[in-house]
């Protein structure tokens, strides 16, 4: 006869759970040290990290970031050359025919809502900010279609104002690393900001997002090819076999093109192809 887990009414699963060692609580000091070490390790791996949207000025970055919602940066980069050729300034875009604008941005999805946002924010820039993109988050978030994530992208990469960009990749990874348990983007931003000096915020965002797109995927992270595996409390959620994990790597890590048609000169991968040339 099999031995009972308990002698008086207990159930085997409860006994098994009770026998599992309790997880060690990480002190605040240890968390800060581990988080900053992860950042240093990522800085070595992704020394070329950059915003993956093509842009030449703050207005182009603002528009591209609004278009990037619910689509890839690659699709935005393939769409914006024709868009900016047609509407190079806020004044031009504010006066755009909605249906014509919708057709130009159709490849990015949700094109009707995005067209309304682009015309609205362009009109606001024209009427309230002299046709210039403002360099303060308090002003940016008043523009149609612009939230804190978009504002921080523009401030960090067009104006040099440090900020954390909480997109889906960033939120997923910092929760896997136990930097926060928050789901709300503003709470995630606050929790992560508290772990790092302000000077690191913008580049930290790029590194984390790069890692999320290339290695630490949502459904099947490449744990066996991860450069920060020893520092990750969630190691083992994905493929741990090194050879199998290598096959999961994306973009330049997997020997394929990145998302930008015009990447920075130090980017080690291949430029993406124009729309229709994939």
mmCIF file of N, CA and C in Angstrom, residues 33-165:
data_model
loop_
_atom_site.group_PDB
_atom_site.id
_atom_site.type_symbol
_atom_site.label_atom_id
_atom_site.label_comp_id
_atom_site.label_asym_id
_atom_site.label_seq_id
_atom_site.Cartn_x
_atom_site.Cartn_y
_atom_site.Cartn_z
ATOM 1 N N UNK A 33 21.540 46.403 -6.852
ATOM 2 C CA UNK A 33 22.826 45.921 -7.383
ATOM 3 C C UNK A 33 22.622 44.991 -8.565
ATOM 4 N N UNK A 34 21.664 44.068 -8.450
ATOM 5 C CA UNK A 34 21.402 43.125 -9.546
ATOM 6 C C UNK A 34 20.864 43.862 -10.774
ATOM 7 N N UNK A 35 19.943 44.808 -10.562
ATOM 8 C CA UNK A 35 19.382 45.563 -11.680
ATOM 9 C C UNK A 35 20.468 46.343 -12.414
ATOM 10 N N UNK A 36 21.343 46.967 -11.665
ATOM 11 C CA UNK A 36 22.395 47.768 -12.302
ATOM 12 C C UNK A 36 23.431 46.885 -12.984
ATOM 13 N N UNK A 37 23.632 45.689 -12.460
ATOM 14 C CA UNK A 37 24.560 44.775 -13.141
ATOM 15 C C UNK A 37 23.953 44.286 -14.455
ATOM 16 N N UNK A 38 22.649 44.009 -14.435
ATOM 17 C CA UNK A 38 21.978 43.629 -15.681
ATOM 18 C C UNK A 38 22.135 44.738 -16.716
ATOM 19 N N UNK A 39 21.947 45.972 -16.299
ATOM 20 C CA UNK A 39 22.097 47.098 -17.214
ATOM 21 C C UNK A 39 23.516 47.166 -17.781
ATOM 22 N N UNK A 40 24.514 46.943 -16.937
ATOM 23 C CA UNK A 40 25.914 46.971 -17.417
ATOM 24 C C UNK A 40 26.174 45.842 -18.418
ATOM 25 N N UNK A 41 25.628 44.662 -18.128
ATOM 26 C CA UNK A 41 25.821 43.530 -19.042
ATOM 27 C C UNK A 41 25.132 43.805 -20.386
ATOM 28 N N UNK A 42 23.932 44.346 -20.337
ATOM 29 C CA UNK A 42 23.218 44.663 -21.575
ATOM 30 C C UNK A 42 23.938 45.756 -22.366
ATOM 31 N N UNK A 43 24.574 46.688 -21.655
ATOM 32 C CA UNK A 43 25.308 47.765 -22.329
ATOM 33 C C UNK A 43 26.481 47.212 -23.129
ATOM 34 N N UNK A 44 27.066 46.130 -22.663
ATOM 35 C CA UNK A 44 28.169 45.512 -23.407
ATOM 36 C C UNK A 44 27.643 44.760 -24.627
ATOM 37 N N UNK A 45 26.546 44.057 -24.452
ATOM 38 C CA UNK A 45 25.988 43.281 -25.562
ATOM 39 C C UNK A 45 25.387 44.198 -26.627
ATOM 40 N N UNK A 46 24.611 45.182 -26.169
ATOM 41 C CA UNK A 46 23.915 46.091 -27.094
ATOM 42 C C UNK A 46 24.538 47.487 -27.027
ATOM 43 N N UNK A 47 25.816 47.544 -27.267
ATOM 44 C CA UNK A 47 26.529 48.828 -27.244
ATOM 45 C C UNK A 47 26.037 49.751 -28.359
ATOM 46 N N UNK A 48 25.350 49.174 -29.326
ATOM 47 C CA UNK A 48 24.828 49.928 -30.470
ATOM 48 C C UNK A 48 23.330 50.203 -30.322
ATOM 49 N N UNK A 49 22.758 49.961 -29.147
ATOM 50 C CA UNK A 49 21.306 50.142 -28.967
ATOM 51 C C UNK A 49 20.876 51.544 -29.365
ATOM 52 N N UNK A 50 19.712 51.649 -29.979
ATOM 53 C CA UNK A 50 19.238 52.922 -30.511
ATOM 54 C C UNK A 50 17.726 52.866 -30.683
ATOM 55 N N UNK A 51 17.072 54.000 -30.868
ATOM 56 C CA UNK A 51 15.643 53.953 -31.202
ATOM 57 C C UNK A 51 15.480 53.299 -32.566
ATOM 58 N N UNK A 52 14.529 52.386 -32.690
ATOM 59 C CA UNK A 52 14.413 51.632 -33.937
ATOM 60 C C UNK A 52 13.389 52.220 -34.898
ATOM 61 N N UNK A 53 13.108 53.501 -34.729
ATOM 62 C CA UNK A 53 12.287 54.237 -35.680
ATOM 63 C C UNK A 53 13.180 55.191 -36.463
ATOM 64 N N UNK A 54 13.023 55.220 -37.776
ATOM 65 C CA UNK A 54 13.761 56.182 -38.602
ATOM 66 C C UNK A 54 13.157 57.577 -38.409
ATOM 67 N N UNK A 55 14.001 58.564 -38.173
ATOM 68 C CA UNK A 55 13.513 59.945 -38.047
ATOM 69 C C UNK A 55 14.663 60.911 -38.268
ATOM 70 N N UNK A 56 14.333 62.128 -38.655
ATOM 71 C CA UNK A 56 15.346 63.160 -38.888
ATOM 72 C C UNK A 56 15.132 64.392 -38.026
ATOM 73 N N UNK A 57 13.976 64.504 -37.385
ATOM 74 C CA UNK A 57 13.712 65.656 -36.521
ATOM 75 C C UNK A 57 12.652 65.263 -35.498
ATOM 76 N N UNK A 58 12.398 66.103 -34.488
ATOM 77 C CA UNK A 58 11.416 65.753 -33.450
ATOM 78 C C UNK A 58 10.015 65.473 -33.989
ATOM 79 N N UNK A 59 9.585 66.221 -35.001
ATOM 80 C CA UNK A 59 8.251 65.999 -35.556
ATOM 81 C C UNK A 59 8.145 64.610 -36.177
ATOM 82 N N UNK A 60 9.158 64.204 -36.939
ATOM 83 C CA UNK A 60 9.134 62.872 -37.542
ATOM 84 C C UNK A 60 9.129 61.788 -36.474
ATOM 85 N N UNK A 61 9.895 61.964 -35.416
ATOM 86 C CA UNK A 61 9.913 60.957 -34.348
ATOM 87 C C UNK A 61 8.565 60.894 -33.644
ATOM 88 N N UNK A 62 7.954 62.039 -33.401
ATOM 89 C CA UNK A 62 6.647 62.075 -32.764
ATOM 90 C C UNK A 62 5.622 61.325 -33.605
ATOM 91 N N UNK A 63 5.569 61.621 -34.881
ATOM 92 C CA UNK A 63 4.617 60.976 -35.781
ATOM 93 C C UNK A 63 4.888 59.469 -35.858
ATOM 94 N N UNK A 64 6.149 59.103 -36.023
ATOM 95 C CA UNK A 64 6.502 57.682 -36.131
ATOM 96 C C UNK A 64 6.126 56.914 -34.866
ATOM 97 N N UNK A 65 6.314 57.538 -33.712
ATOM 98 C CA UNK A 65 5.997 56.870 -32.454
ATOM 99 C C UNK A 65 4.499 56.670 -32.301
ATOM 100 N N UNK A 66 3.712 57.657 -32.699
ATOM 101 C CA UNK A 66 2.252 57.496 -32.681
ATOM 102 C C UNK A 66 1.836 56.358 -33.610
ATOM 103 N N UNK A 67 2.452 56.273 -34.775
ATOM 104 C CA UNK A 67 2.120 55.213 -35.734
ATOM 105 C C UNK A 67 2.542 53.830 -35.247
ATOM 106 N N UNK A 68 3.515 53.766 -34.336
ATOM 107 C CA UNK A 68 4.069 52.476 -33.916
ATOM 108 C C UNK A 68 3.153 51.683 -32.992
ATOM 109 N N UNK A 69 2.058 52.288 -32.531
ATOM 110 C CA UNK A 69 1.125 51.565 -31.668
ATOM 111 C C UNK A 69 0.510 50.384 -32.421
ATOM 112 N N UNK A 70 0.545 49.211 -31.814
ATOM 113 C CA UNK A 70 -0.077 48.004 -32.362
ATOM 114 C C UNK A 70 0.497 47.569 -33.707
ATOM 115 N N UNK A 71 1.771 47.905 -33.937
ATOM 116 C CA UNK A 71 2.441 47.403 -35.140
ATOM 117 C C UNK A 71 3.935 47.386 -34.868
ATOM 118 N N UNK A 72 4.723 46.969 -35.852
ATOM 119 C CA UNK A 72 6.167 46.914 -35.667
ATOM 120 C C UNK A 72 6.831 48.211 -36.104
ATOM 121 N N UNK A 73 7.993 48.474 -35.535
ATOM 122 C CA UNK A 73 8.765 49.629 -35.988
ATOM 123 C C UNK A 73 9.147 49.471 -37.456
ATOM 124 N N UNK A 74 9.380 48.248 -37.881
ATOM 125 C CA UNK A 74 9.709 48.008 -39.287
ATOM 126 C C UNK A 74 8.590 48.503 -40.197
ATOM 127 N N UNK A 75 7.339 48.158 -39.869
ATOM 128 C CA UNK A 75 6.236 48.581 -40.715
ATOM 129 C C UNK A 75 6.101 50.106 -40.723
ATOM 130 N N UNK A 76 6.354 50.739 -39.593
ATOM 131 C CA UNK A 76 6.325 52.200 -39.537
ATOM 132 C C UNK A 76 7.425 52.779 -40.419
ATOM 133 N N UNK A 77 8.636 52.247 -40.301
ATOM 134 C CA UNK A 77 9.764 52.756 -41.082
ATOM 135 C C UNK A 77 9.547 52.582 -42.585
ATOM 136 N N UNK A 78 8.815 51.543 -42.952
ATOM 137 C CA UNK A 78 8.521 51.334 -44.374
ATOM 138 C C UNK A 78 7.425 52.277 -44.876
ATOM 139 N N UNK A 79 6.652 52.821 -43.944
ATOM 140 C CA UNK A 79 5.516 53.668 -44.294
ATOM 141 C C UNK A 79 5.851 55.161 -44.287
ATOM 142 N N UNK A 80 6.742 55.581 -43.384
ATOM 143 C CA UNK A 80 6.965 57.014 -43.196
ATOM 144 C C UNK A 80 7.696 57.746 -44.332
ATOM 145 N N UNK A 81 8.529 57.119 -45.153
ATOM 146 C CA UNK A 81 9.150 57.905 -46.235
ATOM 147 C C UNK A 81 8.125 58.606 -47.127
ATOM 148 N N UNK A 82 7.111 57.890 -47.562
ATOM 149 C CA UNK A 82 6.073 58.502 -48.410
ATOM 150 C C UNK A 82 5.244 59.507 -47.610
ATOM 151 N N UNK A 83 5.004 59.202 -46.342
ATOM 152 C CA UNK A 83 4.218 60.092 -45.488
ATOM 153 C C UNK A 83 4.903 61.444 -45.314
ATOM 154 N N UNK A 84 6.199 61.412 -44.993
ATOM 155 C CA UNK A 84 6.914 62.671 -44.755
ATOM 156 C C UNK A 84 7.220 63.416 -46.052
ATOM 157 N N UNK A 85 7.263 62.694 -47.154
ATOM 158 C CA UNK A 85 7.418 63.382 -48.442
ATOM 159 C C UNK A 85 6.154 64.185 -48.754
ATOM 160 N N UNK A 86 5.012 63.637 -48.359
ATOM 161 C CA UNK A 86 3.737 64.323 -48.621
ATOM 162 C C UNK A 86 3.457 65.422 -47.608
ATOM 163 N N UNK A 87 3.843 65.192 -46.350
ATOM 164 C CA UNK A 87 3.551 66.135 -45.274
ATOM 165 C C UNK A 87 4.809 66.360 -44.423
ATOM 166 N N UNK A 88 5.718 67.195 -44.868
ATOM 167 C CA UNK A 88 6.995 67.360 -44.155
ATOM 168 C C UNK A 88 6.910 68.189 -42.877
ATOM 169 N N UNK A 89 5.851 68.962 -42.669
ATOM 170 C CA UNK A 89 5.764 69.840 -41.501
ATOM 171 C C UNK A 89 4.423 69.650 -40.800
ATOM 172 N N UNK A 90 4.310 70.078 -39.540
ATOM 173 C CA UNK A 90 3.022 70.026 -38.848
ATOM 174 C C UNK A 90 1.934 70.790 -39.599
ATOM 175 N N UNK A 91 2.288 71.924 -40.182
ATOM 176 C CA UNK A 91 1.309 72.704 -40.931
ATOM 177 C C UNK A 91 0.752 71.899 -42.112
ATOM 178 N N UNK A 92 1.634 71.189 -42.798
ATOM 179 C CA UNK A 92 1.197 70.371 -43.932
ATOM 180 C C UNK A 92 0.273 69.247 -43.477
ATOM 181 N N UNK A 93 0.657 68.563 -42.387
ATOM 182 C CA UNK A 93 -0.132 67.425 -41.921
ATOM 183 C C UNK A 93 -1.459 67.873 -41.323
ATOM 184 N N UNK A 94 -1.476 69.034 -40.680
ATOM 185 C CA UNK A 94 -2.719 69.552 -40.110
ATOM 186 C C UNK A 94 -3.754 69.830 -41.203
ATOM 187 N N UNK A 95 -3.280 70.163 -42.396
ATOM 188 C CA UNK A 95 -4.179 70.488 -43.508
ATOM 189 C C UNK A 95 -4.450 69.293 -44.415
ATOM 190 N N UNK A 96 -3.992 68.111 -44.006
ATOM 191 C CA UNK A 96 -4.124 66.926 -44.859
ATOM 192 C C UNK A 96 -5.584 66.522 -45.042
ATOM 193 N N UNK A 97 -5.884 65.997 -46.219
ATOM 194 C CA UNK A 97 -7.174 65.365 -46.443
ATOM 195 C C UNK A 97 -7.181 64.043 -45.683
ATOM 196 N N UNK A 98 -8.140 63.829 -44.784
ATOM 197 C CA UNK A 98 -8.132 62.633 -43.940
ATOM 198 C C UNK A 98 -8.045 61.320 -44.714
ATOM 199 N N UNK A 99 -8.790 61.201 -45.797
ATOM 200 C CA UNK A 99 -8.788 59.947 -46.549
ATOM 201 C C UNK A 99 -7.438 59.694 -47.229
ATOM 202 N N UNK A 100 -6.826 60.759 -47.724
ATOM 203 C CA UNK A 100 -5.501 60.609 -48.341
ATOM 204 C C UNK A 100 -4.472 60.189 -47.302
ATOM 205 N N UNK A 101 -4.529 60.818 -46.122
ATOM 206 C CA UNK A 101 -3.614 60.465 -45.041
ATOM 207 C C UNK A 101 -3.844 59.026 -44.590
ATOM 208 N N UNK A 102 -5.094 58.625 -44.485
ATOM 209 C CA UNK A 102 -5.416 57.258 -44.075
ATOM 210 C C UNK A 102 -4.793 56.233 -45.015
ATOM 211 N N UNK A 103 -4.851 56.495 -46.306
ATOM 212 C CA UNK A 103 -4.296 55.544 -47.271
ATOM 213 C C UNK A 103 -2.775 55.449 -47.150
ATOM 214 N N UNK A 104 -2.133 56.563 -46.851
ATOM 215 C CA UNK A 104 -0.669 56.546 -46.707
ATOM 216 C C UNK A 104 -0.228 55.740 -45.496
ATOM 217 N N UNK A 105 -1.004 55.797 -44.408
ATOM 218 C CA UNK A 105 -0.589 55.107 -43.181
ATOM 219 C C UNK A 105 -1.314 53.778 -42.984
ATOM 220 N N UNK A 106 -2.109 53.358 -43.935
ATOM 221 C CA UNK A 106 -2.876 52.115 -43.821
ATOM 222 C C UNK A 106 -2.022 50.909 -43.408
ATOM 223 N N UNK A 107 -0.778 50.754 -43.930
ATOM 224 C CA UNK A 107 0.008 49.575 -43.551
ATOM 225 C C UNK A 107 0.292 49.444 -42.049
ATOM 226 N N UNK A 108 0.152 50.524 -41.293
ATOM 227 C CA UNK A 108 0.454 50.459 -39.862
ATOM 228 C C UNK A 108 -0.729 50.001 -39.021
ATOM 229 N N UNK A 109 -1.897 49.831 -39.642
ATOM 230 C CA UNK A 109 -3.069 49.395 -38.910
ATOM 231 C C UNK A 109 -3.744 50.526 -38.149
ATOM 232 N N UNK A 110 -5.020 50.321 -37.799
ATOM 233 C CA UNK A 110 -5.799 51.321 -37.050
ATOM 234 C C UNK A 110 -5.629 52.713 -37.686
ATOM 235 N N UNK A 111 -5.633 52.724 -39.008
ATOM 236 C CA UNK A 111 -5.238 53.930 -39.741
ATOM 237 C C UNK A 111 -6.210 55.091 -39.589
ATOM 238 N N UNK A 112 -7.500 54.816 -39.366
ATOM 239 C CA UNK A 112 -8.452 55.922 -39.199
ATOM 240 C C UNK A 112 -8.207 56.659 -37.885
ATOM 241 N N UNK A 113 -8.062 55.894 -36.800
ATOM 242 C CA UNK A 113 -7.798 56.521 -35.499
ATOM 243 C C UNK A 113 -6.450 57.230 -35.504
ATOM 244 N N UNK A 114 -5.446 56.610 -36.123
ATOM 245 C CA UNK A 114 -4.116 57.218 -36.172
ATOM 246 C C UNK A 114 -4.132 58.497 -37.018
ATOM 247 N N UNK A 115 -4.894 58.489 -38.105
ATOM 248 C CA UNK A 115 -4.987 59.696 -38.943
ATOM 249 C C UNK A 115 -5.605 60.844 -38.151
ATOM 250 N N UNK A 116 -6.642 60.541 -37.370
ATOM 251 C CA UNK A 116 -7.254 61.590 -36.546
ATOM 252 C C UNK A 116 -6.242 62.151 -35.542
ATOM 253 N N UNK A 117 -5.464 61.257 -34.936
ATOM 254 C CA UNK A 117 -4.456 61.715 -33.975
ATOM 255 C C UNK A 117 -3.390 62.571 -34.648
ATOM 256 N N UNK A 118 -2.924 62.148 -35.813
ATOM 257 C CA UNK A 118 -1.876 62.900 -36.509
ATOM 258 C C UNK A 118 -2.355 64.278 -36.942
ATOM 259 N N UNK A 119 -3.567 64.354 -37.463
ATOM 260 C CA UNK A 119 -4.098 65.664 -37.859
ATOM 261 C C UNK A 119 -4.311 66.533 -36.622
ATOM 262 N N UNK A 120 -4.816 65.927 -35.547
ATOM 263 C CA UNK A 120 -5.052 66.674 -34.324
ATOM 264 C C UNK A 120 -3.784 67.178 -33.670
ATOM 265 N N UNK A 121 -2.774 66.317 -33.570
ATOM 266 C CA UNK A 121 -1.530 66.769 -32.930
ATOM 267 C C UNK A 121 -0.803 67.786 -33.799
ATOM 268 N N UNK A 122 -0.906 67.626 -35.119
ATOM 269 C CA UNK A 122 -0.267 68.589 -36.017
ATOM 270 C C UNK A 122 -0.932 69.962 -35.907
ATOM 271 N N UNK A 123 -2.247 69.958 -35.793
ATOM 272 C CA UNK A 123 -2.970 71.226 -35.629
ATOM 273 C C UNK A 123 -2.608 71.877 -34.296
ATOM 274 N N UNK A 124 -2.461 71.056 -33.254
ATOM 275 C CA UNK A 124 -2.078 71.592 -31.940
ATOM 276 C C UNK A 124 -0.671 72.174 -31.985
ATOM 277 N N UNK A 125 0.234 71.499 -32.679
ATOM 278 C CA UNK A 125 1.599 72.033 -32.817
ATOM 279 C C UNK A 125 1.576 73.366 -33.571
ATOM 280 N N UNK A 126 0.772 73.419 -34.604
ATOM 281 C CA UNK A 126 0.666 74.655 -35.395
ATOM 282 C C UNK A 126 0.049 75.796 -34.579
ATOM 283 N N UNK A 127 -1.017 75.487 -33.868
ATOM 284 C CA UNK A 127 -1.800 76.543 -33.210
ATOM 285 C C UNK A 127 -1.281 76.923 -31.832
ATOM 286 N N UNK A 128 -0.698 75.952 -31.115
ATOM 287 C CA UNK A 128 -0.309 76.225 -29.725
ATOM 288 C C UNK A 128 1.191 76.285 -29.490
ATOM 289 N N UNK A 129 1.969 75.719 -30.421
ATOM 290 C CA UNK A 129 3.412 75.647 -30.177
ATOM 291 C C UNK A 129 4.239 76.191 -31.338
ATOM 292 N N UNK A 130 3.637 77.030 -32.161
ATOM 293 C CA UNK A 130 4.367 77.666 -33.244
ATOM 294 C C UNK A 130 4.935 76.705 -34.265
ATOM 295 N N UNK A 131 4.311 75.549 -34.423
ATOM 296 C CA UNK A 131 4.788 74.576 -35.399
ATOM 297 C C UNK A 131 5.977 73.765 -34.936
ATOM 298 N N UNK A 132 6.333 73.868 -33.654
ATOM 299 C CA UNK A 132 7.482 73.140 -33.115
ATOM 300 C C UNK A 132 7.019 72.105 -32.083
ATOM 301 N N UNK A 133 7.710 70.977 -32.023
ATOM 302 C CA UNK A 133 7.419 69.966 -31.008
ATOM 303 C C UNK A 133 7.962 70.463 -29.672
ATOM 304 N N UNK A 134 7.136 70.530 -28.632
ATOM 305 C CA UNK A 134 7.618 71.020 -27.339
ATOM 306 C C UNK A 134 8.562 70.025 -26.671
ATOM 307 N N UNK A 135 9.445 70.534 -25.837
ATOM 308 C CA UNK A 135 10.435 69.698 -25.163
ATOM 309 C C UNK A 135 10.120 69.426 -23.710
ATOM 310 N N UNK A 136 8.825 69.506 -23.346
ATOM 311 C CA UNK A 136 8.415 69.217 -21.967
ATOM 312 C C UNK A 136 7.316 68.155 -21.981
ATOM 313 N N UNK A 137 7.399 67.210 -21.059
ATOM 314 C CA UNK A 137 6.409 66.136 -21.017
ATOM 315 C C UNK A 137 5.022 66.680 -20.729
ATOM 316 N N UNK A 138 4.952 67.748 -19.913
ATOM 317 C CA UNK A 138 3.659 68.339 -19.580
ATOM 318 C C UNK A 138 2.942 68.851 -20.826
ATOM 319 N N UNK A 139 3.698 69.333 -21.808
ATOM 320 C CA UNK A 139 3.102 69.825 -23.051
ATOM 321 C C UNK A 139 2.819 68.682 -24.024
ATOM 322 N N UNK A 140 3.742 67.748 -24.122
ATOM 323 C CA UNK A 140 3.586 66.661 -25.089
ATOM 324 C C UNK A 140 2.335 65.829 -24.829
ATOM 325 N N UNK A 141 2.060 65.537 -23.557
ATOM 326 C CA UNK A 141 0.917 64.666 -23.259
ATOM 327 C C UNK A 141 -0.425 65.356 -23.480
ATOM 328 N N UNK A 142 -0.410 66.644 -23.797
ATOM 329 C CA UNK A 142 -1.669 67.323 -24.139
ATOM 330 C C UNK A 142 -2.020 67.154 -25.610
ATOM 331 N N UNK A 143 -1.106 66.607 -26.402
ATOM 332 C CA UNK A 143 -1.345 66.432 -27.831
ATOM 333 C C UNK A 143 -2.190 65.182 -28.075
ATOM 334 N N UNK A 144 -3.106 65.213 -29.036
ATOM 335 C CA UNK A 144 -3.924 64.032 -29.354
ATOM 336 C C UNK A 144 -3.059 62.814 -29.677
ATOM 337 N N UNK A 145 -3.379 61.671 -29.054
ATOM 338 C CA UNK A 145 -2.676 60.422 -29.330
ATOM 339 C C UNK A 145 -1.333 60.278 -28.661
ATOM 340 N N UNK A 146 -0.969 61.227 -27.791
ATOM 341 C CA UNK A 146 0.355 61.191 -27.149
ATOM 342 C C UNK A 146 0.204 60.939 -25.650
ATOM 343 N N UNK A 147 0.747 59.815 -25.182
ATOM 344 C CA UNK A 147 0.789 59.493 -23.767
ATOM 345 C C UNK A 147 2.211 59.568 -23.245
ATOM 346 N N UNK A 148 2.430 59.094 -22.043
ATOM 347 C CA UNK A 148 3.762 59.183 -21.434
ATOM 348 C C UNK A 148 4.802 58.376 -22.205
ATOM 349 N N UNK A 149 4.418 57.213 -22.727
ATOM 350 C CA UNK A 149 5.389 56.402 -23.459
ATOM 351 C C UNK A 149 5.905 57.160 -24.681
ATOM 352 N N UNK A 150 4.981 57.679 -25.481
ATOM 353 C CA UNK A 150 5.373 58.435 -26.674
ATOM 354 C C UNK A 150 6.175 59.673 -26.291
ATOM 355 N N UNK A 151 5.726 60.372 -25.250
ATOM 356 C CA UNK A 151 6.420 61.586 -24.807
ATOM 357 C C UNK A 151 7.851 61.274 -24.386
ATOM 358 N N UNK A 152 8.051 60.184 -23.654
ATOM 359 C CA UNK A 152 9.398 59.827 -23.208
ATOM 360 C C UNK A 152 10.302 59.421 -24.375
ATOM 361 N N UNK A 153 9.723 58.769 -25.390
ATOM 362 C CA UNK A 153 10.510 58.430 -26.585
ATOM 363 C C UNK A 153 11.023 59.705 -27.245
ATOM 364 N N UNK A 154 10.125 60.669 -27.422
ATOM 365 C CA UNK A 154 10.497 61.919 -28.090
ATOM 366 C C UNK A 154 11.486 62.715 -27.250
ATOM 367 N N UNK A 155 11.223 62.845 -25.964
ATOM 368 C CA UNK A 155 12.115 63.618 -25.099
ATOM 369 C C UNK A 155 13.503 62.994 -25.034
ATOM 370 N N UNK A 156 13.562 61.687 -24.869
ATOM 371 C CA UNK A 156 14.856 61.028 -24.705
ATOM 372 C C UNK A 156 15.700 61.017 -25.958
ATOM 373 N N UNK A 157 15.041 60.901 -27.125
ATOM 374 C CA UNK A 157 15.795 60.694 -28.361
ATOM 375 C C UNK A 157 15.870 61.908 -29.277
ATOM 376 N N UNK A 158 15.000 62.891 -29.066
ATOM 377 C CA UNK A 158 15.050 64.111 -29.877
ATOM 378 C C UNK A 158 15.533 65.309 -29.079
ATOM 379 N N UNK A 159 15.404 65.245 -27.740
ATOM 380 C CA UNK A 159 15.766 66.394 -26.913
ATOM 381 C C UNK A 159 16.818 66.070 -25.845
ATOM 382 N N UNK A 160 17.192 64.801 -25.708
ATOM 383 C CA UNK A 160 18.189 64.439 -24.707
ATOM 384 C C UNK A 160 17.698 64.536 -23.278
ATOM 385 N N UNK A 161 16.385 64.487 -23.079
ATOM 386 C CA UNK A 161 15.809 64.529 -21.735
ATOM 387 C C UNK A 161 15.578 63.095 -21.276
ATOM 388 N N UNK A 162 16.219 62.644 -20.196
ATOM 389 C CA UNK A 162 16.118 61.235 -19.789
ATOM 390 C C UNK A 162 14.683 60.805 -19.490
ATOM 391 N N UNK A 163 14.358 59.586 -19.896
ATOM 392 C CA UNK A 163 13.039 59.040 -19.612
ATOM 393 C C UNK A 163 13.017 57.541 -19.838
ATOM 394 N N UNK A 164 12.092 56.855 -19.157
ATOM 395 C CA UNK A 164 11.891 55.419 -19.315
ATOM 396 C C UNK A 164 10.730 55.191 -20.278
ATOM 397 N N UNK A 165 10.946 54.345 -21.278
ATOM 398 C CA UNK A 165 9.899 54.015 -22.241
ATOM 399 C C UNK A 165 9.312 52.660 -21.890
#
